[in-house]
Amino acid sequence: MNIENQIEFDQVKNMWMELAVTEWAKEKIRDVSFYLDESELRKQLRDTTNSRALMEKLGTPPLQNLTEIKDIMMIAEKGDCLTPYQLERVQTLLAAIRRMKDYLERGKIFENPLAYYEENLDTLEELRTEISTQIRGGMVDDHASKDLSQIRSQMAKCEEDMKQKANQVMRSHKDCMADHYCTKRNGRLCVPVKKECKLKINGSVIDRSATGNTLFMEPASVAKCYEELQTLTIREENEIYRILYTLTALVAASSAAMNENIAMIEKLDFIFSKGKLSIDLDAVEPSINTERRITLKDARHPLMDKEINVPLQFQIGGTIRGIIITGPNTGGKTVAIKTVMLNCMMAQCGLHTTCGEADICMNNSFLCDIGDGQNIAENLSTFSSHIKNVLEVLGEVNKNSLIIMDELGSGTDPTEGMGIAIAILEELRKSGALFLVTTHYPEVKEYADQAPDVLNARMTFDKETLQPTYQMLIGEAGESCAFYIADRLGMPNEMLRVAIRAAYGEKAVDTYHFQQKNTAIPKKETGRITKIKNKKGNAKHRYEYRRGDSVMVYPDKKIGIVYEPINKKGVLGVQLPGKKIWINHKRVKLHVAAEKLYPADYDFSILFETVENRKIRHDMERKYTEKTIRYD
């Protein structure tokens, strides 16, 4: 039994998860369940209240996702070298921790207990400064070290010398050049030389054009500079790796503090997500009790629009353990019981409730049976599913449970369903649990009137507008509005009399006050069906069955013998084994004609009449007799 899905708490969780930033907090929200420890529950509710109060003063906290940083810390702890990008992510997290610490520091002005979590955050300023000064733009900065700065300056000078020497070769051998600019081929700086001038240029052929008429040559003077540049590049790589390994070692050395920071950020994310949900739902902190008492004032379903939702007033506890809600369909009964349980579960999960005011008891289990639960794959009917769920509920229920059941006893014969509903209610009452059920059975209303710790309640209905008002009145049983609605919508008085007489007897008909004076349902004109007319002389005549014809009777495909030809209504008599039947001619088909089975003068009374009737008929043909022929 998935309680969260049935009462839609899973949808509240989805809203809640969207407000969290870290994956850890989202996972914790997904797995969260109601607290059974009173002190822990009160702490969780205080955290929700404090986080909301802090956000109302200071705005949304500067939290960030930590998925990447956890992987980065694992790499550093293993001793592998972090890339400049990964080091920047560490620096970004440290900057976010600095902002979070400042955010909480400002919260101390308001004496908010949550603000003192600031003391558990370590900004690791030295590490942040080292990374920020040595890593910029996703690469090691030129000034990360004195050696790196010198190497890169020499590399820049070397590259400039290469360009100058290449240009000098091009100027001194203008006639040999195929173009007016130098280019890089395979990482080498080359000049474009005509094929026939190859021997005039001192250097190496690096590449050639598609036609082969132009050779790209690296002058010897440029090659010398290139070799120097390669040496400098190796020195640069070595210095970069030295810097990256040094920074990685600093990160690894700070792993304990970093992991504590990550854990604290995740914890704060979870706490602030509850405050965000409270703000979004315009919720309030509930009072918690262990005295089996629930009071909700101006409660509403958290998934419904606040502007159109009708507030619910609800109270149970003390000597009253159960409430039976009745009222018209679409009157809000199901929403009402879901609203109660949702708010109770939210409160016991440390969340604020969507009420004007709430006093909610702790429950050790939340149990429900909502929806028809019909399942073709498992061969479960609506009633079977209800009973299966009910038996599960009764197997778990105890005095500290909260139970809701919708349309108790529905899905089967009304009389038997009513009996089962009362039996279930009696078991719930004996358990001492708090329970809310909805029903349409009048006998269940009578049960609630007689049971000492059960009350009736009804969802109100506006008889003028024929609309439910979604208000619950505890202590009053709901009246049936079916006849009233049918009357207002134009059902003829005679039909209503039949309905009232069948439901409540003749006396109820005499006392019923009809709203409308009408005698019949106005008929609307509809289109006429036009049949195909057969032309004269071409009409297809049906076969004229005769006594003795053997025919096949459909759909059973049984063989019989015609004992009476077709009458005006198209019906004929057929003798089947052990019985005679009358059947429409369209349901029989000629099997064997009579002339093929019997002689022309065959006496069919031998087949179709009893011996006694044949004797009487024989006497009638000879003389007067008072005996009569009987046909069964």
C-alpha atoms as one frame of an Amber mdcrd trajectory, in Angstrom:
protein
   0.000   0.000   0.000   1.683   3.208  -1.197   0.217   5.771   1.200   2.203
   8.703  -0.216   0.829   8.167  -3.722  -2.755   7.670  -2.550  -2.873  10.901
  -0.544  -0.644  12.784  -3.080   2.191  13.406  -0.625   4.546  12.274  -3.409
   3.517  15.385  -5.372   4.247  17.570  -2.345   7.685  15.925  -2.190   8.268
  16.727  -5.863   7.524  20.392  -5.177   9.862  20.231  -2.182  12.703  18.583
  -4.151  12.587  21.296  -6.820  13.432  23.843  -4.110  16.598  21.983  -3.037
  19.959  22.707  -4.723  22.210  19.773  -3.795  21.666  16.180  -4.873  22.111
  15.009  -1.279  19.224  17.180  -0.106  17.022  16.008  -2.994  17.737  12.388
  -2.109  17.010  13.014   1.566  13.689  14.626   0.637  12.823  11.657  -1.598
  13.435   9.241   1.293  12.029  11.380   4.109   9.386   9.819   6.336   7.405
  10.947   9.351   9.358  11.261  12.613   8.377   9.138  15.610  10.727  10.858
  18.096   8.986  13.917  19.560  12.204  15.839  20.308  13.545  15.253  16.795
  10.221  16.293  15.257  10.128  19.513  17.261  13.727  20.263  16.190  12.825
  19.724  12.521   9.851  22.066  12.818  12.007  24.715  14.521  14.524  24.458
  11.669  11.720  24.997   9.150  10.443  28.021  11.056  13.919  29.523  11.523
  14.901  29.032   7.874  11.718  30.728   6.699  12.228  33.626   9.128  15.828
  34.072   7.940  14.857  34.082   4.263  12.085  36.593   4.902  14.747  38.916
   6.390  17.749  38.233   4.141  16.428  36.605   0.963  17.419  33.270  -0.599
  20.704  31.830   0.753  23.706  31.498  -1.657  23.753  27.694  -1.967  25.166
  25.713  -4.907  25.198  22.175  -6.292  28.063  20.057  -4.939  28.011  17.052
  -7.277  31.204  18.056  -9.143  33.114  19.083  -6.028  32.677  15.659  -4.398
  34.268  13.958  -7.408  37.072  16.525  -7.389  37.813  15.897  -3.718  38.015
  12.148  -4.368  40.571  12.766  -7.147  42.677  15.004  -4.877  42.550  12.529
  -2.001  43.745   9.725  -4.314  46.814  11.828  -5.228  45.925  12.435  -8.874
  46.595  15.863 -10.351  43.649  18.271 -10.574  43.126  20.233 -13.773  42.891
  24.041 -13.786  39.100  23.687 -14.369  38.734  21.439 -11.316  40.790  23.785
  -9.164  38.554  26.650 -10.270  35.521  24.641  -9.108  37.151  24.286  -5.676
  37.807  28.029  -5.611  34.179  28.712  -6.650  32.903  26.532  -3.790  35.140
  28.320  -1.288  33.810  31.658  -2.542  30.236  30.335  -2.106  31.101  29.212
   1.431  32.423  32.694   2.108  29.124  34.191   0.900  27.098  31.644   2.919
  29.118  32.430   6.011  28.488  36.155   5.514  24.759  35.434   4.963  24.490
  33.552   8.259  26.628  36.149  10.047  24.070  38.797   9.120  21.340  36.540
  10.472  22.794  36.768  13.952  21.446  40.318  14.129  17.951  38.800  14.306
  19.043  36.245  16.925  18.025  33.436  14.606  19.408  30.108  15.926  20.038
  28.892  12.378  22.538  31.714  11.852  24.980  30.104  14.277  25.648  27.284
  11.812  28.072  29.893  10.404  30.603  28.746  12.989  30.716  25.290  11.344
  31.828  26.679   7.970  35.538  27.111   7.189  36.289  29.417   4.271  39.910
  28.151   3.950  41.054  31.601   2.866  44.659  30.596   2.218  43.631  27.819
  -0.157  41.115  30.066  -1.927  43.756  32.822  -2.330  46.363  30.396  -3.693
  43.993  28.998  -6.277  42.562  32.379  -7.309  46.014  33.924  -7.845  47.491
  30.970  -9.753  44.492  29.755 -11.808  42.573  32.114 -14.076  40.359  31.543
 -17.092  40.699  27.783 -16.917  44.511  27.797 -17.116  47.586  28.406 -14.969
  48.233  32.143 -14.825  51.501  33.584 -16.209  52.377  34.934 -12.778  51.646
  31.709 -10.889  55.412  31.455 -10.303  58.554  33.483 -11.125  59.972  30.645
 -13.275  56.746  30.271 -15.265  56.653  33.992 -15.901  60.251  33.960 -17.222
  59.679  30.854 -19.363  56.585  32.281 -21.023  58.384  35.599 -21.655  61.218
  33.702 -23.367  58.685  31.675 -25.367  56.978  34.849 -26.557  60.374  36.331
 -27.571  61.318  33.122 -29.371  58.070  33.092 -31.357  58.613  36.712 -32.334
  62.179  35.894 -33.504  60.832  33.081 -35.645  58.412  35.436 -37.403  61.138
  38.023 -38.007  63.564  35.444 -39.460  60.849  33.996 -41.708  59.945  37.462
 -42.967  63.621  38.220 -43.550  63.958  35.095 -45.757  60.854  36.104 -47.722
  62.215  39.635 -48.316  65.622  38.408 -49.446  64.160  35.812 -51.846  61.092
  37.592 -53.220  61.371  35.937 -56.629  61.307  32.491 -55.065  58.159  33.078
 -53.003  54.750  31.785 -54.205  52.910  34.157 -51.822  53.492  37.161 -49.602
  52.961  35.649 -46.141  54.363  32.901 -43.991  52.192  30.153 -42.540  52.219
  27.295 -40.038  52.273  23.722 -41.271  52.381  20.769 -38.870  53.219  23.186
 -36.050  56.194  24.651 -37.956  56.512  28.226 -39.253  57.053  27.949 -43.039
  57.508  30.166 -46.105  55.791  29.370 -49.452  58.523  28.554 -52.000  58.089
  27.913 -55.706  58.936  24.323 -56.640  61.728  25.259 -59.014  63.407  27.463
 -56.349  63.722  24.735 -53.722  67.526  24.657 -53.804  67.841  28.417 -53.386
  66.372  28.352 -49.848  68.374  26.916 -46.944  65.831  24.851 -45.017  63.572
  21.786 -44.844  60.391  20.995 -46.775  57.579  20.539 -44.266  54.574  20.318
 -46.637  53.500  21.016 -50.227  50.385  22.427 -51.923  47.708  20.262 -53.547
  49.145  20.934 -57.012  52.721  20.351 -55.863  53.878  23.666 -57.351  54.353
  25.299 -53.921  56.617  23.944 -51.210  56.240  25.031 -47.596  59.758  25.221
 -46.201  61.042  25.923 -42.728  64.182  28.132 -43.070  67.217  26.862 -41.129
  67.315  30.032 -39.027  63.675  29.510 -38.058  64.328  25.833 -37.264  66.970
  26.833 -34.761  64.470  29.086 -32.978  61.863  26.300 -33.121  64.182  23.901
 -31.310  64.704  26.518 -28.607  60.926  26.989 -28.373  60.413  23.254 -27.914
  62.863  23.244 -25.017  61.031  26.154 -23.426  57.669  24.354 -23.937  58.926
  21.318 -22.040  60.115  23.558 -19.221  56.704  25.309 -19.219  54.826  21.975
 -18.965  57.033  20.850 -16.112  56.462  24.091 -14.231  52.670  23.925 -14.836
  52.517  20.367 -13.484  54.594  21.408 -10.480  52.115  24.216  -9.730  49.055
  21.980 -10.279  50.434  19.211  -8.081  51.247  21.769  -5.381  47.706  23.157
  -5.455  46.267  19.628  -5.537  48.303  18.772  -2.451  46.896  21.860  -0.702
  43.354  20.762  -1.606  44.021  17.228  -0.365  45.488  18.587   2.880  42.278
  20.561   3.399  39.994  17.593   2.560  38.722  17.168   6.126  37.627  20.803
   6.348  36.276  20.698   2.790  34.193  17.587   3.486  32.805  19.215   6.641
  31.906  22.274   4.580  30.178  20.096   1.987  28.200  18.232   4.661  27.168
  21.515   6.286  26.097  23.047   2.951  23.980  19.957   2.212  22.397  20.095
   5.662  21.620  23.796   5.282  20.194  23.137   1.808  17.772  20.587   3.269
  16.744  22.968   6.063  16.285  25.962   3.763  14.307  23.868   1.260  11.680
  23.362   3.991  11.543  27.096   4.579  11.183  27.747   0.837   8.279  25.284
   0.664   6.631  26.996   3.631   6.887  30.369   1.872   5.605  28.989  -1.461
   2.609  27.308   0.198   1.985  30.187   2.627   2.065  27.601   5.403   2.284
  27.921   9.205   4.109  26.026  11.932   1.764  23.500  13.583   1.556  22.714
  17.278   2.436  19.113  18.101   0.757  16.997  20.784   0.782  13.357  21.850
  -2.777  13.396  23.189  -4.551  12.086  20.069  -6.016  15.459  19.155  -6.220
  17.103  15.722  -7.518  20.629  15.179  -7.238  22.327  11.789  -8.494  25.860
  11.191  -8.792  27.185   7.643  -6.997  24.120   6.315  -6.523  23.670   2.581
  -5.124  21.048   0.231  -1.485  22.040  -0.499  -1.780  21.192  -4.200  -4.892
  23.286  -4.803  -4.963  26.950  -5.769  -5.294  28.994  -2.604  -7.528  31.506
  -4.369 -10.255  28.968  -5.173  -9.739  26.517  -2.318 -12.474  26.613   0.345
 -10.882  26.471   3.846 -11.710  23.396   5.920 -12.537  23.499   9.619 -11.803
  20.177  11.282 -11.529  18.781  14.791 -11.227  15.273  16.214  -9.946  13.822
  19.477 -10.950  13.526  23.108 -13.997  11.300  23.256 -14.469  11.417  19.482
 -12.324   8.922  17.596 -14.086   8.670  14.250 -15.912  10.941  11.810 -18.187
   9.693   9.026 -18.600  12.212   6.209 -21.588  12.166   3.883 -22.782  14.474
   1.153 -23.348  14.723  -2.603 -20.896  13.513  -5.216 -18.240  16.111  -6.160
 -19.002  17.740  -2.821 -15.387  17.611  -1.669 -15.491  14.601   0.684 -12.379
  12.958  -0.762 -10.475  16.251  -0.878 -11.464  16.897   2.727 -10.070  13.622
   4.106  -6.924  13.964   1.966  -6.472  17.514   3.278  -6.564  16.272   6.864
  -4.098  13.434   6.326  -1.758  15.476   4.106  -1.451  18.224   6.686  -0.885
  15.687   9.459   1.813  13.885   7.476   3.506  17.152   6.447   3.601  18.240
  10.074   5.112  14.933  11.210   7.771  15.198   8.463   8.913  18.521   9.938
   7.082  20.707   7.410   4.702  23.579   7.957   1.024  22.947   7.294  -1.307
  24.718   4.864  -3.654  25.949   7.595  -4.480  29.157   9.347  -3.761  27.313
  12.598  -3.045  23.652  13.375  -2.702  21.440  16.436  -1.703  17.955  15.294
  -1.028  14.777  17.236   1.831  12.404  16.464   0.815   9.167  14.737   2.828
   5.987  14.455   1.184   5.018  11.168  -0.833   6.624   8.391  -3.250   4.212
   6.689  -5.752   4.767   3.904  -7.996   3.235   1.260  -8.721   5.692  -1.542
  -9.657   5.122  -5.174 -11.238   2.124  -6.859  -7.903   0.287  -7.210  -9.269
  -1.784 -10.092  -6.487  -3.862 -11.643  -7.141  -5.985 -14.725  -3.669  -7.560
 -14.639  -4.216  -8.823 -11.095  -7.898  -9.629 -11.724  -9.009  -7.237  -8.967
 -12.445  -5.630  -9.114 -13.175  -2.357  -7.341 -14.692  -4.177  -4.369 -11.913
  -6.779  -4.205  -9.313  -4.023  -4.190 -11.129  -2.165  -1.398 -11.348  -5.283
   0.740  -7.684  -6.123   0.121  -6.647  -2.630   1.245  -9.018  -2.675   4.215
  -7.603  -5.962   5.465  -4.093  -4.504   5.227  -5.251  -1.466   7.193  -6.895
  -3.574   9.896  -3.723  -5.646  10.123  -1.647  -2.537  10.962  -4.069  -0.317
  12.852  -3.561   0.544  16.527  -4.574   3.306  18.898  -1.880   5.665  17.555
  -2.872   5.308  13.887  -4.620   7.818  11.647  -6.854   6.211   8.985  -8.861
   7.612   6.077 -11.195   5.547   3.878 -13.120   6.773   0.852 -16.532   5.365
  -0.210 -16.524   2.683   2.476 -18.241  -0.539   1.378 -18.695   0.571  -2.235
 -18.352  -1.561  -5.349 -20.770  -4.361  -4.413 -24.415  -5.068  -3.525 -25.629
  -2.043  -1.486 -27.122  -4.131   1.324 -24.064  -6.304   1.752 -21.724  -3.331
   1.230 -23.524  -1.449   4.022 -23.067  -4.407   6.367 -19.382  -4.689   5.573
 -18.939  -0.926   6.052 -20.429  -1.077   9.551 -18.284  -4.119  10.423 -15.141
  -2.232   9.330 -16.152   0.847  11.317 -16.709  -1.259  14.401 -13.193  -2.739
  14.088 -11.684   0.718  13.679 -13.636   1.980  16.671 -12.401  -0.923  18.818
  -8.765  -0.204  17.838  -8.956   3.268  19.407  -7.415   4.867  16.278  -8.467
   8.194  14.776 -10.342   7.637  11.509 -12.240   9.530   8.827 -14.439   7.763
   6.299 -16.797   8.871   3.531 -19.966   6.983   2.627 -23.410   7.238   0.993
 -25.143   4.558   3.104 -27.941   5.954   5.333 -27.502   2.978   7.716 -23.908
   4.070   8.333 -25.174   7.510   9.324 -27.461   5.797  11.836 -24.496   3.778
  13.142 -22.568   7.017  13.747 -25.547   8.461  15.636 -25.576   5.458  17.968
 -21.813   4.865  18.454 -20.578   6.852  21.483 -17.201   7.911  20.013 -18.186
   8.447  16.364 -19.698  11.572  14.806 -21.457  12.284  11.541 -20.291  15.129
   9.322 -21.563  16.424   6.022 -20.352  18.433   3.081 -22.774  21.287   2.462
 -24.658  21.875  -0.788 -26.310  25.016  -2.195 -29.800  24.018  -3.289 -30.285
  27.223  -5.256 -27.213  26.928  -7.471 -27.043  23.108  -7.325 -23.354  23.490
  -6.472 -21.357  22.056  -3.550 -19.928  24.633  -1.143 -17.066  22.362   0.040
 -17.764  23.193   3.692 -17.707  20.447   6.294 -20.172  20.538   9.169 -19.203
  18.103  11.936 -22.086  16.706  13.983 -24.650  16.656  11.159 -25.423  13.814
   8.757 -25.605  14.674   5.082 -28.959  14.479   3.366 -29.390  12.955  -0.058
 -29.727  15.592  -2.762 -30.352  13.212  -5.650 -34.156  13.741  -5.825 -33.797
  17.481  -5.322 -31.212  17.813  -8.093 -33.220  15.609 -10.464 -36.336  17.704
  -9.718 -34.556  21.026 -10.324 -33.069  19.735 -13.574 -36.467  18.798 -14.978
 -37.171  15.120 -14.235 -40.934  14.530 -14.654 -42.970  14.373 -11.441 -44.247
  10.893 -12.242 -40.710   9.528 -12.592 -39.764  11.174  -9.276 -42.806   9.601
  -7.569 -41.705   6.173  -8.782 -38.147   6.810  -7.535 -39.237   8.136  -4.121
 -41.735   5.302  -3.672 -39.063   2.714  -4.485 -36.566   4.319  -2.094 -38.676
   5.414   0.888 -42.248   4.152   0.418 -45.627   5.710  -0.353 -45.642   8.090
   2.632 -42.496   9.809   1.401 -44.213  10.539  -1.930 -47.063  12.324  -0.158
 -44.702  14.522   1.858 -42.298  15.415  -0.968 -42.627  19.001  -2.228 -42.055
  19.130  -5.993 -40.086  22.148  -7.237 -41.085  21.880 -10.888 -44.485  21.116
 -12.406 -43.867  18.938 -15.436 -45.456  15.795 -16.743 -43.136  14.501 -19.433
 -39.668  14.781 -20.872 -39.828  16.939 -24.012 -38.893  14.851 -27.032 -36.497
  16.155 -29.628 -36.880  15.376 -33.285 -34.240  13.119 -34.751 -33.368  12.080
 -38.267 -35.378   9.377 -40.045 -33.827   6.175 -41.365 -34.500   5.603 -45.053
 -34.588   1.939 -46.080 -33.728   0.614 -49.524 -36.912  -0.245 -51.370 -36.896
  -3.444 -53.438 -38.120  -3.156 -57.015 -41.292  -5.009 -57.927 -40.657  -8.491
 -59.120 -37.184  -8.567 -57.610 -38.146  -8.973 -53.956 -36.227 -11.758 -52.274
 -38.719 -14.146 -50.692 -37.776 -16.062 -47.558 -37.892 -19.848 -47.708 -41.315
 -21.221 -46.810 -40.494 -23.857 -44.208 -42.821 -26.911 -44.209 -43.589 -29.542
 -41.651 -40.861 -32.161 -41.600 -38.045 -29.893 -42.834 -34.776 -30.591 -40.994
 -33.236 -27.286 -39.900 -30.148 -26.070 -38.003 -30.892 -23.723 -35.074 -28.390
 -20.934 -34.392 -26.317 -19.937 -32.479 -26.255 -23.374 -30.752 -26.103 -25.226
 -34.122 -28.606 -27.869 -32.999 -30.584 -29.961 -35.526 -34.390 -29.885 -35.243
 -37.520 -30.602 -37.291 -40.164 -28.011 -38.212 -43.521 -28.917 -36.704 -45.311
 -25.597 -37.396 -44.740 -23.420 -40.512 -43.887 -19.698 -40.299 -46.693 -17.494
 -38.985 -47.358 -13.824 -39.785 -44.728 -12.714 -37.286 -41.990 -14.745 -38.974
 -41.872 -17.336 -36.180 -41.946 -21.085 -36.696 -42.170 -24.110 -34.402 -39.180
 -26.446 -34.206 -38.997 -29.831 -32.479 -35.643 -30.250 -30.699 -34.597 -33.340
 -28.723 -36.853 -33.386 -25.660 -38.620 -30.048 -26.302 -40.493 -27.844 -28.756
 -39.537 -24.203 -29.309 -40.834 -21.175 -31.211 -38.042 -19.307 -32.982 -37.630
 -16.505 -35.543 -37.046 -17.824 -39.054 -33.831 -15.782 -39.302 -32.236 -17.953
 -36.636 -32.751 -21.233 -38.537 -31.293 -22.599 -41.759 -32.608 -25.412 -43.919
 -30.594 -28.571 -43.380 -32.583 -31.217 -45.342 -35.973 -30.622 -47.012 -38.931
 -32.751 -45.837 -39.502 -34.375 -49.275 -35.996 -35.860 -49.068 -36.677 -37.373
 -45.663 -40.291 -38.580 -45.675 -42.846 -39.945 -48.165 -45.467 -37.526 -49.463
 -48.270 -39.069 -47.330 -46.166 -39.417 -44.141 -48.127 -38.924 -40.895 -46.090
 -36.309 -38.982 -48.232 -36.761 -35.874 -46.026 -39.787 -35.194 -43.112 -37.332
 -34.681 -44.808 -34.392 -33.047 -47.685 -35.808 -30.960 -47.787 -38.124 -27.963
 -49.374 -41.576 -28.225 -52.237 -40.410 -25.987 -53.033 -37.410 -28.220 -52.944
 -39.567 -31.335 -55.506 -41.968 -29.821 -57.806 -39.087 -28.890 -57.477 -37.622
 -32.411 -58.297 -41.076 -33.887 -61.451 -41.292 -31.675 -62.495 -37.788 -32.733
 -62.370 -38.820 -36.367 -64.681 -41.805 -35.673 -67.128 -40.627 -33.029 -68.049
 -38.006 -30.449 -65.785 -37.909 -27.401 -65.380 -35.585 -24.442 -61.628 -36.084
 -24.315 -59.409 -33.150 -25.353 -55.988 -32.968 -26.929 -53.366 -31.412 -24.658
 -50.272 -29.558 -25.874 -47.468 -29.010 -23.384
